[in-house]
Structures are given as structure tokens and as C-alpha cells.
Short mmCIF file of C-alpha atoms in Angstrom, two decimals:
data_model
loop_
_atom_site.label_atom_id
_atom_site.label_comp_id
_atom_site.label_asym_id
_atom_site.label_seq_id
_atom_site.Cartn_x
_atom_site.Cartn_y
_atom_site.Cartn_z
CA UNK A 1141 23.84 34.08 13.76
CA UNK A 1142 22.43 30.86 13.26
CA UNK A 1143 20.25 30.89 16.39
CA UNK A 1144 18.89 34.57 15.57
CA UNK A 1145 18.12 33.34 11.86
CA UNK A 1146 16.47 29.92 13.33
CA UNK A 1147 14.36 32.28 15.77
CA UNK A 1148 13.14 34.77 12.90
CA UNK A 1149 12.20 31.62 10.62
CA UNK A 1150 10.60 29.79 13.49
CA UNK A 1151 8.55 33.30 13.97
CA UNK A 1152 7.76 33.58 10.44
CA UNK A 1153 6.32 29.98 10.55
CA UNK A 1154 4.21 30.39 13.36
CA UNK A 1155 2.79 33.94 11.82
CA UNK A 1156 2.05 31.77 8.57
CA UNK A 1157 4.35 33.86 6.31
CA UNK A 1158 6.29 30.66 5.36
CA UNK A 1159 4.08 29.61 2.54
CA UNK A 1160 6.25 28.42 -0.52
CA UNK A 1161 5.41 29.73 -4.01
CA UNK A 1162 4.98 26.87 -6.55
CA UNK A 1163 7.11 28.99 -8.89
CA UNK A 1164 9.97 29.05 -6.36
CA UNK A 1165 10.05 25.10 -6.53
CA UNK A 1166 10.24 25.20 -10.43
CA UNK A 1167 13.18 27.79 -10.27
CA UNK A 1168 15.06 25.50 -7.84
CA UNK A 1169 14.57 22.77 -10.40
CA UNK A 1170 15.65 24.66 -13.38
CA UNK A 1171 18.71 26.40 -11.66
CA UNK A 1172 19.97 22.82 -10.37
CA UNK A 1173 19.26 21.36 -14.12
CA UNK A 1174 21.24 24.38 -15.83
CA UNK A 1175 23.88 24.83 -12.92
CA UNK A 1176 23.10 28.62 -13.43
CA UNK A 1177 20.17 31.27 -12.40
CA UNK A 1178 20.86 33.05 -15.83
CA UNK A 1179 20.41 30.02 -18.06
CA UNK A 1180 17.39 29.07 -15.71
CA UNK A 1181 15.71 32.33 -16.46
CA UNK A 1182 16.66 32.37 -20.13
CA UNK A 1183 14.54 28.94 -20.34
CA UNK A 1184 11.53 31.00 -19.00
CA UNK A 1185 12.22 34.23 -20.60
CA UNK A 1186 12.57 36.03 -17.50
CA UNK A 1187 15.33 38.09 -15.64
CA UNK A 1188 17.90 35.97 -13.84
CA UNK A 1189 17.34 38.67 -10.71
CA UNK A 1190 13.67 37.11 -10.30
CA UNK A 1191 14.94 33.69 -9.94
CA UNK A 1192 17.83 34.88 -7.67
CA UNK A 1193 15.30 36.88 -5.71
CA UNK A 1194 13.01 33.97 -5.19
CA UNK A 1195 15.39 31.41 -4.27
CA UNK A 1196 16.86 33.66 -1.82
CA UNK A 1197 13.94 34.28 -0.04
CA UNK A 1198 13.12 30.83 0.28
CA UNK A 1199 16.53 30.00 1.57
CA UNK A 1200 16.25 32.67 4.32
CA UNK A 1201 12.81 31.19 5.25
CA UNK A 1202 14.12 27.50 5.49
CA UNK A 1203 17.31 28.93 7.22
CA UNK A 1204 19.76 27.25 5.05
CA UNK A 1205 21.40 27.72 1.51
CA UNK A 1206 20.12 25.63 -1.28
CA UNK A 1207 22.97 26.66 -3.73
CA UNK A 1208 26.63 27.64 -3.63
CA UNK A 1209 26.97 30.87 -5.81
CA UNK A 1210 30.33 31.13 -7.85
CA UNK A 1211 31.39 33.45 -10.92
CA UNK A 1212 30.81 30.24 -13.12
CA UNK A 1213 27.22 29.61 -12.05
CA UNK A 1214 25.60 27.60 -9.09
CA UNK A 1215 25.73 24.17 -7.52
CA UNK A 1216 23.39 22.61 -5.27
CA UNK A 1217 24.12 21.82 -1.70
CA UNK A 1218 23.30 18.58 0.06
CA UNK A 1219 20.27 20.44 1.74
CA UNK A 1220 19.22 21.76 -1.48
CA UNK A 1221 19.35 18.26 -3.05
CA UNK A 1222 17.20 16.85 -0.22
CA UNK A 1223 14.74 19.65 -0.57
CA UNK A 1224 14.61 19.29 -4.39
CA UNK A 1225 13.99 15.72 -4.29
CA UNK A 1226 10.74 16.43 -2.35
CA UNK A 1227 9.88 19.27 -4.34
CA UNK A 1228 9.92 17.38 -7.51
CA UNK A 1229 7.54 14.83 -5.89
CA UNK A 1230 5.18 17.41 -5.12
CA UNK A 1231 5.24 18.91 -8.23
CA UNK A 1232 4.82 15.63 -10.01
CA UNK A 1233 1.91 14.78 -7.94
CA UNK A 1234 0.33 18.49 -8.58
CA UNK A 1235 0.96 17.74 -12.27
CA UNK A 1236 -0.51 14.44 -12.37
CA UNK A 1237 -3.90 15.72 -10.28
CA UNK A 1238 -4.11 18.68 -12.82
CA UNK A 1239 -3.72 16.42 -15.82
CA UNK A 1240 -6.34 14.12 -14.40
CA UNK A 1241 -8.87 16.53 -13.91
CA UNK A 1242 -8.14 18.27 -16.97
CA UNK A 1243 -8.59 15.01 -18.80
CA UNK A 1244 -11.73 14.18 -16.97
CA UNK A 1245 -13.22 17.41 -17.90
CA UNK A 1246 -12.31 17.24 -21.59
CA UNK A 1247 -13.55 13.66 -21.88
CA UNK A 1248 -17.09 14.19 -20.22
CA UNK A 1249 -19.65 15.45 -22.55
CA UNK A 1250 -22.81 17.36 -20.92
CA UNK A 1251 -25.57 16.49 -23.20
CA UNK A 1252 -29.29 18.26 -22.55
CA UNK A 1253 -32.15 16.17 -23.64
CA UNK A 1254 -35.82 17.00 -22.90
CA UNK A 1255 -39.00 14.78 -22.65
CA UNK A 1256 -39.29 15.10 -26.58
CA UNK A 1257 -35.99 13.52 -27.02
CA UNK A 1258 -36.38 10.27 -29.01
CA UNK A 1259 -34.95 7.31 -26.75
CA UNK A 1260 -34.32 4.86 -29.46
CA UNK A 1261 -32.29 7.52 -31.78
CA UNK A 1262 -30.49 8.90 -28.62
CA UNK A 1263 -29.30 5.24 -27.97
CA UNK A 1264 -28.04 4.75 -31.44
CA UNK A 1265 -26.35 8.17 -31.11
CA UNK A 1266 -24.79 7.45 -27.75
CA UNK A 1267 -23.98 3.80 -28.54
CA UNK A 1268 -22.21 4.83 -31.77
CA UNK A 1269 -20.39 7.64 -29.84
CA UNK A 1270 -19.17 5.11 -27.16
CA UNK A 1271 -18.00 2.39 -29.84
CA UNK A 1272 -15.60 5.12 -31.44
CA UNK A 1273 -14.46 7.05 -28.63
CA UNK A 1274 -14.81 4.97 -25.48
CA UNK A 1275 -13.05 7.65 -23.42
CA UNK A 1276 -15.79 9.82 -23.72
CA UNK A 1277 -18.08 9.87 -20.93
CA UNK A 1278 -21.46 11.34 -21.59
CA UNK A 1279 -23.48 13.06 -18.73
CA UNK A 1280 -27.37 13.54 -19.60
CA UNK A 1281 -29.32 16.11 -18.23
CA UNK A 1282 -32.98 16.29 -18.73
CA UNK A 1283 -34.98 19.51 -18.92
CA UNK A 1284 -37.22 21.59 -20.89
CA UNK A 1285 -35.59 22.66 -24.43
CA UNK A 1286 -35.62 26.47 -23.26
CA UNK A 1287 -33.86 25.49 -20.34
CA UNK A 1288 -31.06 23.15 -22.14
CA UNK A 1289 -30.51 26.22 -24.49
CA UNK A 1290 -29.86 28.63 -21.69
CA UNK A 1291 -27.57 26.26 -19.98
CA UNK A 1292 -25.64 25.90 -23.11
CA UNK A 1293 -25.40 29.63 -23.59
CA UNK A 1294 -24.07 29.74 -19.81
CA UNK A 1295 -21.49 26.85 -20.30
CA UNK A 1296 -23.23 24.52 -18.14
CA UNK A 1297 -23.90 21.85 -20.89
CA UNK A 1298 -21.99 21.36 -23.72
CA UNK A 1299 -24.87 20.40 -26.38
CA UNK A 1300 -28.28 20.26 -26.38
CA UNK A 1301 -30.72 17.96 -28.53
CA UNK A 1302 -33.64 19.92 -29.30
CA UNK A 1303 -36.23 20.78 -31.97
CA UNK A 1304 -35.28 24.47 -32.56
CA UNK A 1305 -35.55 25.50 -35.76
CA UNK A 1306 -33.69 28.61 -35.84
CA UNK A 1307 -31.27 28.83 -33.14
CA UNK A 1308 -29.46 32.42 -32.50
CA UNK A 1309 -26.44 33.32 -34.60
CA UNK A 1310 -23.84 32.40 -31.81
CA UNK A 1311 -25.11 28.60 -31.80
CA UNK A 1312 -23.99 25.90 -34.09
CA UNK A 1313 -26.85 23.59 -34.99
CA UNK A 1314 -26.36 20.25 -36.87
CA UNK A 1315 -29.41 18.22 -37.63
CA UNK A 1316 -29.52 14.84 -36.41
CA UNK A 1317 -32.80 13.08 -37.42
CA UNK A 1318 -36.51 14.11 -38.60
CA UNK A 1319 -39.41 12.56 -37.05
CA UNK A 1320 -43.07 12.34 -38.38
CA UNK A 1321 -45.87 13.84 -36.27
CA UNK A 1322 -48.33 11.36 -34.67
CA UNK A 1323 -52.01 11.50 -33.51
CA UNK A 1324 -52.72 9.90 -30.31
CA UNK A 1325 -56.23 8.05 -30.61
CA UNK A 1326 -58.25 5.67 -28.02
CA UNK A 1327 -57.75 1.85 -29.62
CA UNK A 1328 -61.40 1.70 -30.34
CA UNK A 1329 -61.73 4.89 -32.16
CA UNK A 1330 -62.53 4.99 -35.92
CA UNK A 1331 -59.40 6.73 -36.65
CA UNK A 1332 -57.20 3.77 -34.99
CA UNK A 1333 -58.40 1.64 -38.12
CA UNK A 1334 -56.39 4.03 -40.62
CA UNK A 1335 -52.68 3.02 -41.28
CA UNK A 1336 -52.42 6.93 -41.23
CA UNK A 1337 -54.58 9.74 -40.93
CA UNK A 1338 -54.82 12.61 -43.35
CA UNK A 1339 -55.09 16.49 -42.65
CA UNK A 1340 -59.07 16.30 -43.73
CA UNK A 1341 -59.75 13.30 -41.26
CA UNK A 1342 -58.89 15.73 -38.33
CA UNK A 1343 -60.91 18.82 -39.08
CA UNK A 1344 -63.92 17.83 -37.18
CA UNK A 1345 -61.81 17.21 -34.03
CA UNK A 1346 -59.94 19.33 -31.28
CA UNK A 1347 -56.38 18.33 -30.86
CA UNK A 1348 -54.35 18.65 -27.69
CA UNK A 1349 -50.47 18.89 -27.34
CA UNK A 1350 -48.75 18.00 -24.23
CA UNK A 1351 -46.28 20.64 -22.63
CA UNK A 1352 -43.46 17.76 -22.93
CA UNK A 1353 -43.72 18.01 -26.87
CA UNK A 1354 -42.28 20.34 -29.14
CA UNK A 1355 -45.54 22.10 -29.67
CA UNK A 1356 -44.70 25.12 -31.91
CA UNK A 1357 -42.95 22.76 -34.17
CA UNK A 1358 -45.61 20.26 -34.31
CA UNK A 1359 -48.12 23.09 -34.82
CA UNK A 1360 -45.88 24.67 -37.73
CA UNK A 1361 -45.78 21.54 -39.32
CA UNK A 1362 -49.61 21.16 -39.50
CA UNK A 1363 -50.16 24.66 -40.55
CA UNK A 1364 -47.89 24.23 -43.46
CA UNK A 1365 -49.99 21.00 -44.45
CA UNK A 1366 -53.35 22.37 -43.65
CA UNK A 1367 -53.30 25.25 -46.06
CA UNK A 1368 -55.25 23.50 -48.42
CA UNK A 1369 -58.07 22.96 -46.01
CA UNK A 1370 -60.74 25.69 -45.74
CA UNK A 1371 -60.89 25.49 -41.94
CA UNK A 1372 -57.79 25.06 -39.79
CA UNK A 1373 -57.36 22.43 -37.45
CA UNK A 1374 -58.15 23.39 -33.96
CA UNK A 1375 -54.96 22.53 -31.68
CA UNK A 1376 -54.44 23.36 -27.94
CA UNK A 1377 -50.99 23.36 -25.91
CA UNK A 1378 -52.15 22.30 -22.46
CA UNK A 1379 -50.26 22.39 -19.25
CA UNK A 1380 -50.60 18.73 -18.71
CA UNK A 1381 -47.46 16.64 -18.85
CA UNK A 1382 -47.51 13.43 -21.34
CA UNK A 1383 -48.79 10.93 -18.91
CA UNK A 1384 -51.72 12.96 -17.74
CA UNK A 1385 -52.67 13.70 -21.46
CA UNK A 1386 -52.43 9.97 -22.57
CA UNK A 1387 -54.79 9.04 -19.74
CA UNK A 1388 -57.37 11.70 -20.87
CA UNK A 1389 -56.92 10.40 -24.51
CA UNK A 1390 -57.38 6.58 -23.19
CA UNK A 1391 -60.65 7.62 -21.58
CA UNK A 1392 -61.78 9.05 -24.95
CA UNK A 1393 -62.33 12.58 -23.73
CA UNK A 1394 -59.71 14.14 -26.43
CA UNK A 1395 -57.23 13.35 -29.20
CA UNK A 1396 -53.74 14.46 -29.13
CA UNK A 1397 -50.62 15.30 -31.13
CA UNK A 1398 -47.09 14.14 -30.38
CA UNK A 1399 -43.53 13.49 -31.81
CA UNK A 1400 -42.06 10.04 -32.11
CA UNK A 1401 -40.77 9.80 -28.70
CA UNK A 1402 -44.16 9.46 -27.05
CA UNK A 1403 -44.82 6.49 -29.26
CA UNK A 1404 -41.96 4.47 -27.34
CA UNK A 1405 -44.41 4.50 -24.27
CA UNK A 1406 -46.49 1.44 -23.29
CA UNK A 1407 -50.02 2.71 -22.60
CA UNK A 1408 -53.13 0.80 -22.70
CA UNK A 1409 -55.99 1.65 -24.69
CA UNK A 1410 -54.07 3.98 -27.35
CA UNK A 1411 -52.87 3.80 -30.61
CA UNK A 1412 -50.36 6.34 -32.56
CA UNK A 1413 -50.98 6.99 -35.96
CA UNK A 1414 -48.80 9.14 -37.99
CA UNK A 1415 -50.08 12.02 -40.21
CA UNK A 1416 -50.14 11.36 -43.83
CA UNK A 1417 -48.06 13.43 -46.48
CA UNK A 1418 -46.54 15.72 -43.89
CA UNK A 1419 -43.71 17.14 -45.86
CA UNK A 1420 -42.27 19.36 -42.97
CA UNK A 1421 -41.76 16.97 -40.16
CA UNK A 1422 -39.86 17.42 -37.01
CA UNK A 1423 -36.27 18.07 -36.87
CA UNK A 1424 -34.14 17.51 -34.08
CA UNK A 1425 -30.53 19.07 -33.78
CA UNK A 1426 -27.45 19.17 -31.74
CA UNK A 1427 -27.19 22.63 -30.93
CA UNK A 1428 -23.98 24.14 -29.19
CA UNK A 1429 -22.06 27.18 -28.90
CA UNK A 1430 -20.05 28.10 -32.17
CA UNK A 1431 -16.81 28.70 -29.92
CA UNK A 1432 -16.91 25.50 -27.97
CA UNK A 1433 -13.57 23.72 -28.80
CA UNK A 1434 -13.99 20.93 -26.52
CA UNK A 1435 -12.32 17.81 -28.05
CA UNK A 1436 -15.30 15.35 -26.74
CA UNK A 1437 -17.81 17.80 -28.29
CA UNK A 1438 -15.96 17.86 -31.57
CA UNK A 1439 -15.98 14.00 -31.85
CA UNK A 1440 -19.69 14.00 -30.91
CA UNK A 1441 -20.54 16.45 -33.67
CA UNK A 1442 -18.40 14.32 -36.00
CA UNK A 1443 -20.50 11.40 -34.96
CA UNK A 1444 -23.47 13.53 -35.63
CA UNK A 1445 -22.75 14.74 -38.97
CA UNK A 1446 -21.96 11.17 -40.14
CA UNK A 1447 -25.15 9.51 -38.72
CA UNK A 1448 -27.18 12.27 -40.51
CA UNK A 1449 -25.24 11.39 -43.75
CA UNK A 1450 -25.79 7.54 -43.36
CA UNK A 1451 -29.57 7.71 -42.69
CA UNK A 1452 -30.09 9.95 -45.70
CA UNK A 1453 -28.31 7.44 -47.89
CA UNK A 1454 -29.97 4.59 -46.46
CA UNK A 1455 -33.37 5.57 -46.76
CA UNK A 1456 -33.46 8.34 -49.70
CA UNK A 1457 -35.22 10.63 -47.18
CA UNK A 1458 -34.56 12.52 -43.89
CA UNK A 1459 -36.50 10.16 -41.57
CA UNK A 1460 -34.65 7.53 -39.53
CA UNK A 1461 -37.20 5.11 -40.87
CA UNK A 1462 -40.17 4.98 -43.43
CA UNK A 1463 -43.52 6.32 -42.23
CA UNK A 1464 -45.79 3.94 -40.78
CA UNK A 1465 -47.86 3.58 -37.43
CA UNK A 1466 -46.87 2.73 -33.79
CA UNK A 1467 -49.14 0.96 -31.51
CA UNK A 1468 -48.73 1.46 -27.90
CA UNK A 1469 -47.63 -1.86 -26.20
CA UNK A 1470 -46.26 -3.43 -29.28
CA UNK A 1471 -43.66 -0.88 -29.96
CA UNK A 1472 -43.45 -1.72 -33.61
CA UNK A 1473 -44.71 -0.26 -36.89
CA UNK A 1474 -47.96 -1.78 -38.34
#
């Protein structure tokens, strides 16, 4: 009988039918702990026959008894105890690997940024996040705002930093900061001598906006401000990237408009001047799905809300810093 059973087991092994179900391992551990199939089944809220059948199938595959059955319960055999020690080790390693991967996934925050994202303010946000929640590892992905919003919707990103004013209802939007709109002028241009530029000063010029800027939000801000003017400001959204447009402006061929992120660049021959009395500045927000309950995201949003409050309390107005001017190459307000 033993030889026949061994032969059957060997045949099943060779045919690939000997795979062990993880449930079988857990059933063995519980049966050994409770000395009873019935009590082991009760702890899992399943039928005792399910545990008995699974363990019996495994015993048949192994060709040896793992338990001695009696009317009072079960006792594990010597072979069963050896098998149990190895099974517990396997399950512990599997649980540890699962926990490690799960923890890493929970602590990795996937953030979508765009060329319009202010690097200085992003640094403040991430530095604060890292100080308060050092276990969170942020992963930054740079793309156009529309693409980032789509990736958030598909679950590929946890949050996007964008200037979108009215995201769809299934998104959650938390304001992060407000920024002024800047005019980009050649350093030797007459407008470069002004500390800030009024709407009336721009009416005689055609202005260009790079595709890297939040163009629609910039246009909306200026359209709201120039309602007083008899003639609206001519504004063109070009297909050029920011660097190409800055080159054209430095050569004196046009003037441009940008958000504050562009002013962080050092570009010879250019000056950035804010538009005066702009009461509808650019608003950048953290945008995510309303049903994303990831712990790292919740902590990030908590930081976002607290920083917004601190800025408003510190400056008395939404922008991070008082209005002023940026000169390329100096990286400071004048």
C-alpha cells in the first residue's frame, strides 16, 4: 500500500498536480493550535468539513499523515510537526513581503506637476511634508496639467498640482497658493523701468503666452482686470515652449505673460514685472479623487490645508509673498 501511494504521489508531483494551497497551510496551523478541526473552522467561520477535506487532500499528496484523529480532537504527528515548522516559516515570509509591499505603496505619494508649478513653493510644501511625515516618499511626475488630471482619474497619480479653476465634482480641490501674473519684457524695454505694469500700459502691445504656462487662467485673470479698458489686450497662446518664447522676447521681437514659476529661471536680457492691481491672481490647488483614502495622501492634504492657513494669516492676503518684481538673474524682488 505504501509503495502504491508513493507511486501515485510521484505521478501527481510530475504532472504538476501537487501545488499546495495557502489555505491548506493556514488550516494546518490552526488545527494544530486548537487541537480540533471544529474549533479551527469556528475561528474562520467556515464548516469543519472544509478544513478536514483540505488537510486530508494534502496528506494524500504528501503520502503521510499530518494528524491523528480521535473523538476528542486531533493531535499533530511528528511528520506534521516538521511540515508545520516549514509552513509557518513560509507564511511568515509571505506575510512580511506582503506587508513590506503594502507599506511601501501606502507611503509612496505620486504627485503630478507641470512646467507651471512654482519650484520654490513646491519645495516648501514637500520640505514641510518630509519634516512632519518622514516615512512618506514622494514620486514626482511632470506633464501637462490636462494629462496629470487624467492620470489622477485613472488612479496612476494620487494628486496633481494644477491651476484648474473648476475640476469635475468627483475631484477634491484644496487651494495651495496664489500667484501674480507677470509681464516678460526685454531688459532695455521702457516697461522694464516700472516697478509694476498697469493694464493701460499693455494695450498697445501684443502679448504671447507659452504652452508651458496656465494660459487660460492667465487670460481669465487679465480679462477680468481689463474690463475697464475700451480695447481688450491682444493675447496669443503660442505653441512654443517657455525657453523658446523667452529667447524671442530677449531679442525684442515680442512681449510675454507668465506665472511666477517662469520667474525662477535665469535668462539674460529679460525682466519680469508683475501686473498691478490684479485682483484675480492664479490659484494653484492640490487636486485628487474624493474617494482616495490613501494615508500618505491624507497627510499631504493636511499639510496643504495648514500651509494655506499660515500664508493667509501671515500676509493678510492669499499670495505667498507681497507683490513686487522679479529680475532674471537676480532671483529677488526689486
